[in-house]
Structure formats: C-alpha cells, structure tokens
Tab-separated table of C-alpha atoms and ligand atoms in Angstrom:
chain	number	residue	atom	x	y	z
A	880	MET	CA	0.018	0.075	0.031
A	881	GLU	CA	1.366	3.378	-0.867
A	882	VAL	CA	1.915	5.634	2.026
A	883	VAL	CA	0.361	9.289	1.768
A	884	ASN	CA	1.421	11.935	4.075
A	885	ASN	CA	0.396	15.314	2.756
A	886	LEU	CA	-3.224	16.172	3.913
A	887	ASP	CA	-4.399	17.485	0.333
A	888	ASP	CA	-2.905	14.155	-1.092
A	889	MET	CA	-4.463	12.004	1.875
A	890	VAL	CA	-8.003	13.673	1.150
A	891	LYS	CA	-7.780	13.151	-2.631
A	892	SER	CA	-6.560	9.499	-2.151
A	893	PHE	CA	-9.629	8.873	0.345
A	894	PHE	CA	-12.083	10.150	-1.885
A	895	ASP	CA	-10.721	8.758	-5.113
A	896	SER	CA	-10.546	5.332	-3.526
A	897	ALA	CA	-13.894	5.416	-1.990
A	898	PRO	CA	-16.787	3.356	-3.537
A	899	VAL	CA	-19.421	5.423	-5.404
A	900	LEU	CA	-21.932	6.811	-3.029
A	901	LYS	CA	-25.423	5.164	-3.833
A	902	ASP	CA	-28.168	7.475	-4.300
A	903	ALA	CA	-25.891	10.671	-4.492
A	904	ASP	CA	-28.245	12.546	-6.963
A	905	ASN	CA	-31.298	11.930	-4.659
A	906	ILE	CA	-29.332	13.096	-1.478
A	907	SER	CA	-28.128	16.322	-3.437
A	908	ASN	CA	-31.726	17.037	-4.447
A	909	LYS	CA	-33.074	16.448	-0.772
A	910	LEU	CA	-30.321	18.657	0.514
A	911	SER	CA	-30.903	21.774	-2.009
A	912	LYS	CA	-34.712	21.554	-1.582
A	913	PHE	CA	-34.356	21.614	2.274
A	914	ILE	CA	-31.538	24.363	2.195
A	915	ASN	CA	-33.443	26.637	-0.264
A	916	GLN	CA	-36.695	26.312	1.625
A	917	ASN	CA	-34.932	27.022	4.976
A	918	ALA	CA	-33.089	29.970	3.435
A	919	SER	CA	-35.998	31.842	2.730
A	920	LEU	CA	-37.599	31.294	6.148
A	921	PRO	CA	-37.230	34.069	8.931
A	922	GLY	CA	-35.478	33.190	12.188
A	923	SER	CA	-35.550	35.048	15.455
A	924	GLU	CA	-32.398	37.061	14.359
A	925	GLY	CA	-32.143	37.173	10.587
A	926	PRO	CA	-32.721	34.293	8.269
A	927	ARG	CA	-33.371	30.693	10.002
A	928	ARG	CA	-30.183	29.109	10.899
A	929	VAL	CA	-29.400	25.489	9.967
A	930	VAL	CA	-27.180	23.104	11.781
A	931	CYS	CA	-25.794	19.709	10.430
A	932	VAL	CA	-25.789	17.451	13.461
A	933	THR	CA	-23.613	14.288	13.046
A	934	SER	CA	-24.461	11.360	15.163
A	935	GLY	CA	-23.258	7.581	15.703
A	936	GLY	CA	-20.125	5.771	14.825
A	937	THR	CA	-18.729	5.011	11.377
A	938	THR	CA	-17.769	1.511	10.204
A	939	VAL	CA	-14.549	0.351	8.239
A	940	PRO	CA	-15.576	-2.520	5.985
A	941	LEU	CA	-12.808	-5.200	5.932
A	942	GLU	CA	-14.136	-6.716	2.642
A	943	GLN	CA	-15.892	-5.083	-0.382
A	944	ARG	CA	-18.678	-7.832	-0.111
A	945	CYS	CA	-18.842	-6.803	3.583
A	946	VAL	CA	-19.176	-9.531	6.270
A	947	ARG	CA	-16.726	-7.992	8.735
A	948	TYR	CA	-16.137	-4.435	9.772
A	949	ILE	CA	-14.348	-2.332	12.514
A	950	ASP	CA	-16.925	-0.116	14.392
A	951	ASN	CA	-16.775	2.949	16.488
A	952	PHE	CA	-18.637	3.435	19.744
A	953	SER	CA	-21.469	5.831	19.796
A	954	SER	CA	-25.168	5.213	20.501
A	955	GLY	CA	-26.350	8.292	19.014
A	956	HIS	CA	-27.882	9.787	22.121
A	957	ARG	CA	-25.869	12.848	21.919
A	958	GLY	CA	-26.781	13.672	18.413
A	959	GLY	CA	-30.449	12.681	18.746
A	960	THR	CA	-31.000	14.752	22.013
A	961	SER	CA	-29.038	17.677	20.689
A	962	THR	CA	-31.130	17.645	17.510
A	963	GLU	CA	-34.244	18.215	19.794
A	964	TYR	CA	-32.727	21.003	21.543
A	965	PHE	CA	-31.539	22.755	18.294
A	966	LEU	CA	-35.176	22.407	16.843
A	967	LYS	CA	-36.537	23.897	20.076
A	968	ALA	CA	-34.141	26.878	19.714
A	969	GLY	CA	-35.474	27.609	16.207
A	970	TYR	CA	-32.718	25.937	14.218
A	971	SER	CA	-33.350	23.599	11.270
A	972	VAL	CA	-31.416	20.474	11.322
A	973	ILE	CA	-29.844	18.014	9.013
A	974	PHE	CA	-29.395	14.966	11.018
A	975	LEU	CA	-26.533	12.838	9.398
A	976	TYR	CA	-26.904	9.526	11.553
A	977	ARG	CA	-25.645	5.951	11.711
A	978	ARG	CA	-28.397	3.602	10.629
A	979	GLY	CA	-29.847	1.951	13.720
A	980	THR	CA	-28.620	4.445	16.349
A	981	CYS	CA	-30.905	6.739	18.513
A	982	GLN	CA	-33.314	9.019	16.631
A	983	PRO	CA	-34.563	12.462	17.769
A	984	TYR	CA	-37.779	12.202	19.652
A	985	CYS	CA	-37.280	8.658	20.546
A	986	ARG	CA	-35.284	8.597	23.675
A	987	SER	CA	-38.256	7.849	25.993
A	988	LEU	CA	-39.305	4.676	23.950
A	989	PRO	CA	-38.124	1.299	24.758
A	990	ASP	CA	-35.433	-0.649	22.617
A	991	ASP	CA	-38.034	-2.364	20.479
A	992	PRO	CA	-40.818	0.165	20.341
A	993	LEU	CA	-42.807	-1.679	17.716
A	994	LEU	CA	-43.102	-4.767	19.784
A	995	GLU	CA	-43.160	-3.341	23.423
A	996	CYS	CA	-45.416	-0.169	22.715
A	997	PHE	CA	-48.299	-1.768	20.750
A	998	LYS	CA	-50.716	-4.717	21.332
A	999	LEU	CA	-53.211	-6.656	19.217
A	1000	THR	CA	-56.868	-6.096	20.256
A	1001	ASN	CA	-59.546	-8.920	20.090
A	1002	ASP	CA	-60.571	-7.717	16.687
A	1003	SER	CA	-57.085	-7.752	15.469
A	1004	SER	CA	-56.622	-3.975	15.421
A	1005	ILE	CA	-53.529	-2.324	16.772
A	1006	GLN	CA	-53.649	-0.427	20.099
A	1007	VAL	CA	-50.771	1.382	22.245
A	1008	HIS	CA	-50.111	-0.050	25.640
A	1009	GLU	CA	-51.302	2.666	28.284
A	1010	SER	CA	-47.810	2.503	30.003
A	1011	HIS	CA	-46.196	3.903	26.698
A	1012	ALA	CA	-48.918	6.151	25.405
A	1013	GLU	CA	-47.633	9.409	26.473
A	1014	ALA	CA	-43.946	8.634	25.123
A	1015	VAL	CA	-45.407	7.368	21.597
A	1016	LYS	CA	-47.691	10.579	21.371
A	1017	SER	CA	-44.779	12.729	22.152
A	1018	ALA	CA	-42.354	10.920	19.658
A	1019	ILE	CA	-44.708	11.008	16.931
A	1020	SER	CA	-46.005	14.650	17.405
A	1021	GLY	CA	-42.365	16.013	17.777
A	1022	HIS	CA	-40.959	14.013	14.908
A	1023	HIS	CA	-44.137	14.725	12.571
A	1024	ASP	CA	-43.933	18.597	13.382
A	1025	ALA	CA	-40.230	18.796	12.568
A	1026	VAL	CA	-40.348	16.787	9.358
A	1027	SER	CA	-43.498	17.834	7.856
A	1028	GLY	CA	-42.731	21.461	8.767
A	1029	GLY	CA	-39.507	21.169	6.680
A	1030	TYR	CA	-37.186	21.812	9.805
A	1031	LEU	CA	-35.522	18.183	9.943
A	1032	LEU	CA	-33.864	16.261	7.209
A	1033	LYS	CA	-32.442	12.976	8.215
A	1034	LEU	CA	-29.694	11.259	6.271
A	1035	PRO	CA	-28.375	7.930	7.179
A	1036	PHE	CA	-24.780	6.476	6.758
A	1037	THR	CA	-23.176	3.161	7.920
A	1038	THR	CA	-19.478	3.295	6.527
A	1039	ILE	CA	-16.747	5.901	6.828
A	1040	PHE	CA	-16.958	6.319	2.955
A	1041	GLU	CA	-20.845	7.106	3.098
A	1042	TYR	CA	-20.222	9.455	6.005
A	1043	LEU	CA	-17.381	11.577	4.715
A	1044	GLN	CA	-18.769	11.795	1.283
A	1045	ILE	CA	-22.357	12.893	2.502
A	1046	LEU	CA	-20.544	15.275	4.880
A	1047	ARG	CA	-19.036	16.839	2.007
A	1048	LEU	CA	-22.248	17.080	0.063
A	1049	ILE	CA	-23.844	18.671	3.123
A	1050	ALA	CA	-21.115	21.295	3.618
A	1051	THR	CA	-20.765	22.461	0.139
A	1052	SER	CA	-24.712	22.774	-0.064
A	1053	LEU	CA	-24.641	24.886	3.164
A	1054	LYS	CA	-22.068	27.182	1.769
A	1055	ILE	CA	-24.899	29.598	0.678
A	1056	LEU	CA	-26.041	30.039	4.310
A	1057	GLY	CA	-22.486	31.543	5.061
A	1058	PRO	CA	-22.294	32.159	8.794
A	1059	ASN	CA	-25.914	31.165	9.477
A	1060	ALA	CA	-24.980	27.445	9.202
A	1061	MET	CA	-23.400	25.547	11.900
A	1062	PHE	CA	-21.711	22.061	11.949
A	1063	TYR	CA	-22.260	20.073	15.276
A	1064	LEU	CA	-19.784	17.094	14.851
A	1065	ALA	CA	-20.835	14.570	17.523
A	1066	ALA	CA	-20.182	11.490	15.213
A	1067	ALA	CA	-17.407	9.095	16.320
A	1068	VAL	CA	-15.297	8.917	13.044
A	1069	SER	CA	-12.822	6.202	12.214
A	1070	ASP	CA	-9.406	7.052	12.338
A	1071	PHE	CA	-8.233	4.228	10.236
A	1072	TYR	CA	-9.507	2.530	7.040
A	1073	VAL	CA	-8.729	-0.017	4.259
A	1074	PRO	CA	-8.697	1.683	1.067
A	1075	TRP	CA	-11.171	0.238	-1.335
A	1076	GLU	CA	-8.760	-0.871	-3.947
A	1077	SER	CA	-6.568	-2.990	-1.641
A	1078	MET	CA	-9.612	-4.429	0.078
A	1079	ALA	CA	-10.377	-8.165	-0.274
A	1080	VAL	CA	-13.502	-8.617	-2.592
A	1081	HIS	CA	-14.815	-11.580	-0.858
A	1082	LYS	CA	-15.085	-12.750	2.780
A	1083	ILE	CA	-11.637	-13.134	4.240
A	1084	GLN	CA	-10.947	-16.984	4.783
A	1085	SER	CA	-9.925	-17.891	8.380
A	1086	ALA	CA	-8.101	-20.923	7.163
A	1087	SER	CA	-5.463	-18.583	5.568
A	1088	GLY	CA	-4.299	-18.235	9.307
A	1089	PRO	CA	-3.897	-15.076	11.371
A	1090	LEU	CA	-4.805	-11.796	9.615
A	1091	ASP	CA	-2.193	-9.245	8.784
A	1092	MET	CA	-3.698	-5.912	7.780
A	1093	ARG	CA	-2.379	-2.458	7.134
A	1094	LEU	CA	-4.794	0.432	7.664
A	1095	ALA	CA	-4.517	3.852	6.089
A	1096	GLN	CA	-5.139	6.924	8.224
A	1097	VAL	CA	-8.430	8.808	7.553
A	1098	PRO	CA	-7.587	12.421	6.963
A	1099	LYS	CA	-8.964	14.727	9.503
A	1100	MET	CA	-11.648	16.383	7.557
A	1101	LEU	CA	-12.139	19.071	9.989
A	1102	SER	CA	-9.441	21.278	8.424
A	1103	VAL	CA	-10.925	20.420	4.987
A	1104	LEU	CA	-14.345	21.542	6.220
A	1105	ARG	CA	-13.100	24.941	7.664
A	1106	LYS	CA	-10.894	25.775	4.859
A	1107	GLU	CA	-12.781	24.616	1.857
A	1108	TRP	CA	-16.194	23.170	2.136
A	1109	ALA	CA	-17.886	25.636	4.422
A	1110	PRO	CA	-15.363	28.425	5.341
A	1111	THR	CA	-17.624	30.735	7.023
A	1112	ALA	CA	-19.881	28.276	8.865
A	1113	PHE	CA	-19.751	28.065	12.779
A	1114	CYS	CA	-17.966	24.825	13.640
A	1115	VAL	CA	-18.165	22.778	16.762
A	1116	SER	CA	-16.082	19.568	17.118
A	1117	PHE	CA	-16.065	17.042	19.927
A	1118	LYS	CA	-13.158	15.411	21.845
A	1119	LEU	CA	-13.832	12.174	23.585
A	1120	GLU	CA	-11.114	10.620	25.885
A	1121	THR	CA	-11.290	7.938	28.659
A	1122	ASP	CA	-8.292	9.708	30.347
A	1123	THR	CA	-9.416	13.013	32.061
A	1124	GLU	CA	-5.726	14.017	32.385
A	1125	ILE	CA	-5.451	14.529	28.515
A	1126	LEU	CA	-8.771	15.392	27.566
A	1127	LEU	CA	-8.608	19.399	27.896
A	1128	GLU	CA	-5.049	19.518	26.551
A	1129	LYS	CA	-6.315	17.458	23.345
A	1130	ALA	CA	-9.481	19.645	23.017
A	1131	ASP	CA	-7.269	22.900	23.187
A	1132	THR	CA	-5.052	21.454	20.525
A	1133	ALA	CA	-8.116	20.562	18.265
A	1134	LEU	CA	-9.402	24.138	18.621
A	1135	LYS	CA	-6.281	25.800	17.390
A	1136	LYS	CA	-5.055	22.966	15.001
A	1137	TYR	CA	-8.399	22.792	12.987
A	1138	LYS	CA	-9.533	26.368	13.645
A	1139	MET	CA	-12.674	25.062	15.315
A	1140	HIS	CA	-15.085	27.707	16.951
A	1141	ALA	CA	-15.909	25.370	19.886
A	1142	VAL	CA	-14.804	22.114	20.781
A	1143	VAL	CA	-16.998	19.940	23.269
A	1144	ALA	CA	-14.674	17.786	25.564
A	1145	ASN	CA	-16.307	14.759	27.175
A	1146	GLU	CA	-15.167	11.762	28.944
A	1147	LEU	CA	-16.617	8.455	28.259
A	1148	SER	CA	-18.070	7.519	31.610
A	1149	THR	CA	-19.400	11.082	32.580
A	1150	ARG	CA	-20.453	12.233	29.107
A	1151	LYS	CA	-24.067	12.270	29.866
A	1152	GLU	CA	-23.650	14.416	33.115
A	1153	VAL	CA	-21.140	17.036	32.170
A	1154	VAL	CA	-19.040	18.247	29.161
A	1155	ILE	CA	-16.439	21.085	28.897
A	1156	LEU	CA	-17.015	23.826	26.162
A	1157	VAL	CA	-13.763	25.060	24.955
A	1158	THR	CA	-13.439	28.150	23.025
A	1159	GLU	CA	-10.986	30.798	22.483
A	1160	SER	CA	-12.264	32.833	25.407
A	1161	GLY	CA	-11.803	29.882	27.654
A	1162	LYS	CA	-13.298	26.584	29.162
A	1163	VAL	CA	-16.768	26.322	30.597
A	1164	SER	CA	-18.057	23.251	32.539
A	1165	VAL	CA	-21.658	22.473	31.477
A	1166	SER	CA	-23.702	20.135	33.713
A	1167	ARG	CA	-27.068	18.820	33.529
A	1168	GLU	CA	-29.392	20.251	36.295
A	1169	ASN	CA	-30.443	16.804	37.875
A	1170	SER	CA	-30.615	13.235	36.829
A	1171	GLN	CA	-34.012	13.781	34.909
A	1172	SER	CA	-32.642	16.480	32.845
A	1173	ASP	CA	-30.112	16.605	29.849
A	1174	VAL	CA	-26.667	18.086	29.581
A	1175	GLU	CA	-27.459	18.941	26.031
A	1176	SER	CA	-30.156	21.546	27.213
A	1177	PRO	CA	-27.512	23.961	28.582
A	1178	LEU	CA	-24.911	23.141	25.985
A	1179	ILE	CA	-27.201	23.971	23.158
A	1180	LYS	CA	-28.369	27.317	24.887
A	1181	LEU	CA	-24.628	28.305	25.219
A	1182	LEU	CA	-23.687	27.352	21.741
A	1183	VAL	CA	-26.787	29.244	20.105
A	1184	GLU	CA	-25.324	32.277	21.905
A	1185	LYS	CA	-22.000	31.720	20.636
A	1186	HIS	CA	-23.190	31.334	17.212
A	1187	SER	CA	-25.273	34.537	17.529
A	1188	SER	CA	-22.213	36.530	18.641
A	1189	TYR	CA	-20.325	35.012	15.760
A	1190	VAL	CA	-22.889	35.957	13.180
A	1191	THR	CA	-23.318	39.424	14.539
A	1192	ASP	CA	-19.367	39.983	14.646
A	1193	ILE	CA	-19.073	38.762	10.923
A	1194	ASN	CA	-21.969	40.974	9.650
A	1195	ALA	CA	-20.640	44.133	11.621
B	1052	PMT	O1	-23.456	8.817	20.939
B	1052	PMT	P1	-23.216	8.900	22.541
B	1052	PMT	O2	-23.329	7.265	23.010
B	1052	PMT	O3	-24.227	9.701	23.226
B	1052	PMT	O4	-21.846	9.279	22.674
B	1052	PMT	C1	-21.431	10.630	22.373
B	1052	PMT	C2	-19.923	11.030	21.968
B	1052	PMT	C3	-19.266	10.466	23.163
B	1052	PMT	C4	-19.612	9.995	20.696
B	1052	PMT	C5	-19.969	12.314	21.480
B	1052	PMT	O5	-20.012	13.148	22.473
B	1052	PMT	C6	-18.210	12.515	20.888
B	1052	PMT	O6	-17.358	12.859	21.628
B	1052	PMT	N1	-18.210	12.500	19.641
B	1052	PMT	C7	-16.836	12.493	18.903
B	1052	PMT	C8	-16.012	11.028	19.156
B	1052	PMT	C9	-14.702	11.186	18.417
B	1052	PMT	O7	-14.639	10.445	17.442
B	1052	PMT	O8	-13.807	11.754	18.974
B	1052	PMT	P2	-12.298	11.833	18.204
B	1052	PMT	O9	-11.303	12.337	19.209
B	1052	PMT	O10	-11.908	10.610	17.677
B	1052	PMT	O11	-12.609	12.906	16.909
B	1052	PMT	C10	-12.592	14.431	17.283
B	1052	PMT	C11	-13.232	15.245	16.098
B	1052	PMT	O12	-12.584	14.855	14.819
B	1052	PMT	C12	-14.774	14.644	15.897
B	1052	PMT	O13	-15.612	15.691	16.031
B	1052	PMT	C13	-14.815	14.048	14.410
B	1052	PMT	O14	-15.873	14.378	13.994
B	1052	PMT	C14	-13.507	14.566	13.811
B	1052	PMT	N2	-12.875	13.492	13.096
B	1052	PMT	C15	-12.356	12.439	13.570
B	1052	PMT	C16	-11.662	11.549	12.690
B	1052	PMT	C17	-11.336	11.869	11.305
B	1052	PMT	N3	-10.775	11.202	10.579
B	1052	PMT	N4	-11.823	13.199	11.029
B	1052	PMT	C18	-12.605	14.089	11.684
B	1052	PMT	O15	-12.846	15.026	11.246
C-alpha cells in the first residue's frame, strides 16, 4: 500500500478510492430543496439558521462484499438529543446519523418500540399500551412537526466512505448560508480505514491463518471543512477521551489546529452528566441540572449564544 502523508493528497486519495456513493443524486436533491426552503424562512435574528448534527459511529469495512467491519462506539444519544434542543431553539437540522442508532424524539421509547409499545386487540386492530401512550404520542408529534414543517432532514450512513462523502455534500450545499450554518460534529469517526482498491473482495478466509492488515489513516476532515467546504460556517467538534488528564489538552489542540469555533470535551463515563465547552475565550463546564434533565439543554443554549455573537461579529 502506498503511504500518503500530505493532507491534500490524503484527502484526494481517500475520496478517489471510496466506492461510489449510492443515491448521491437523490441526497443532493433533498439537500438543495431543504436548504433553499429554509434559506427563505425568517429566524428570530435574521434568516433561519441550519445546523448539521452528525451522530453515531462510522464503520470500516474489511471486505468489499462486507461480512466483517471495524466499528466506532457511539449510541447516537448525544446527536439525537441535541437535535431536539436545536429544533426547540428555532434551528433547522440536517441529521446525519448512523443507521440503527438513537433518533430524535425516540429517547423515551423502549429498545424495541414496535413490539413493546403496541398490542393486538381482540378484533386484530393495533392499540398502544397505556404505559407507553405518552411517550409514543410525544415521539410521533415531535417528529411529525419537525419533518412535515420542513425543519428536519434525516440522512443515514453506515461506513466511513458514506459518512465523509455525505458530509462533503452537506457542507458544500450549506455554503450559501454562510455564517448562518453550523456544524455540530458529534459522530465518532474512524481514524483508520482499508482503501477500497486494496480491500479483499470476498469474505476473508480464516483458514489462511492470522490476519495481517495495514490500515491507512483517515484524513482529519475538520481542516478541509473549515478551509474549503464551508469556510464561514460556525464549527463545533467533539473530543472524546477515557483519560481525563489528557482531555482538555487535546481539546485545546483541536481548537487551534483545526480552527474550530468550539470544541466539546467529554469523558466516556461522565458524558451524559457533564461536558466542557472549550472556545478561544476559555473553558466552561456544562452540567445537567439533575438526573432527569439533559446536559444537551444548557450546552445547546450556550452554543446558540456563541453562534449569535459569531454571526453579529461577521456581519458588523
Ligand atoms: O453517541 P453517544 O453514546 O451519546 O456518545 C457521544 C460521543 C461520546 C460519541 C460524542 O459526545 C463525542 O465525543 N463524539 C466525538 C467522538 C470522536 O470521534 O472523537 P475523536 O477524538 O476521535 O474525534 C474528534 C473530532 O474529529 C470529531 O468531531 C470527529 O468528527 C472529527 N474527526 C475524527 C476523525 C477523522 N478522521 N476526521 C474527523 O474529522
């Protein structure tokens, strides 16, 4: 495998080697319709703002006819919950999510909602179990209002190839909104991948003995997003670590190196209770109010304020 070091070459090599994105035309059409519609809607301060929330983990296939893959941890809870708070704050949301992960408005539903929330009556019609009625009603109405109002567009991905190709389409389409667009990159993105052309076509045979495989580095697309794809959008990235000692230092580095407007630092075991928002003006610890509330509520409030100041400064 050829080793590519320069970022531009790494980016080119990644996209050149990626399998063609299925449904690319359909995704582009949905995006332009959604963005054009929202660009003409008024928001509370100027035009309505649009945020792209990424959510869930990307997979790295090991075979072209994929049986095995490397996965990234993320339940999608952060992305799904944040989407609800952005919508509540008057944003429209492009929700780029891993298939099968947590969806906006579905947090209070059981794991298998179809089988657990509904029952068959004696005349074979379907009824909601009383114990889940409130959760089902609120999920259906929240989701329906957001989608039918044209405020929520959901785009699924599974592999790192799909994720980065769709993110590029979203970013280049959102360019027309300038500073009114935001990126909230909560997805857990693979750092290593097997280039398509060097990937086994068929299922790798275990009879061949131990597997020796070299993975190429996925280019950090944060720089490309900031420099080329959407240079005036407000960009928030995430930093996840399991060692608190290095978390803030790494978040600081990401802020500077990738020229992010904010980095949300979180530690795996406490991520639902507390996060640290790192910006140029300092670090703020953001905690949920109690065990019934969400840390995303104060976090999104703070980010919306920061985004507003950014838009005001840029337009001054
Ligand atoms: O989904 P939950 O279970 O609720 O968990 C939420 C979360 C812990 C996954 C979320 O809060 C979070 O921290 N997401 C980012 C996890 C991550 O991948 O961190 P990282 O340190 O590997 O990457 C940092 C940033 O670089 C991310 O914003 C990522 O989008 C970006 N990145 C990563 C790799 C890569 N090749 N290119 C990138 O742009």
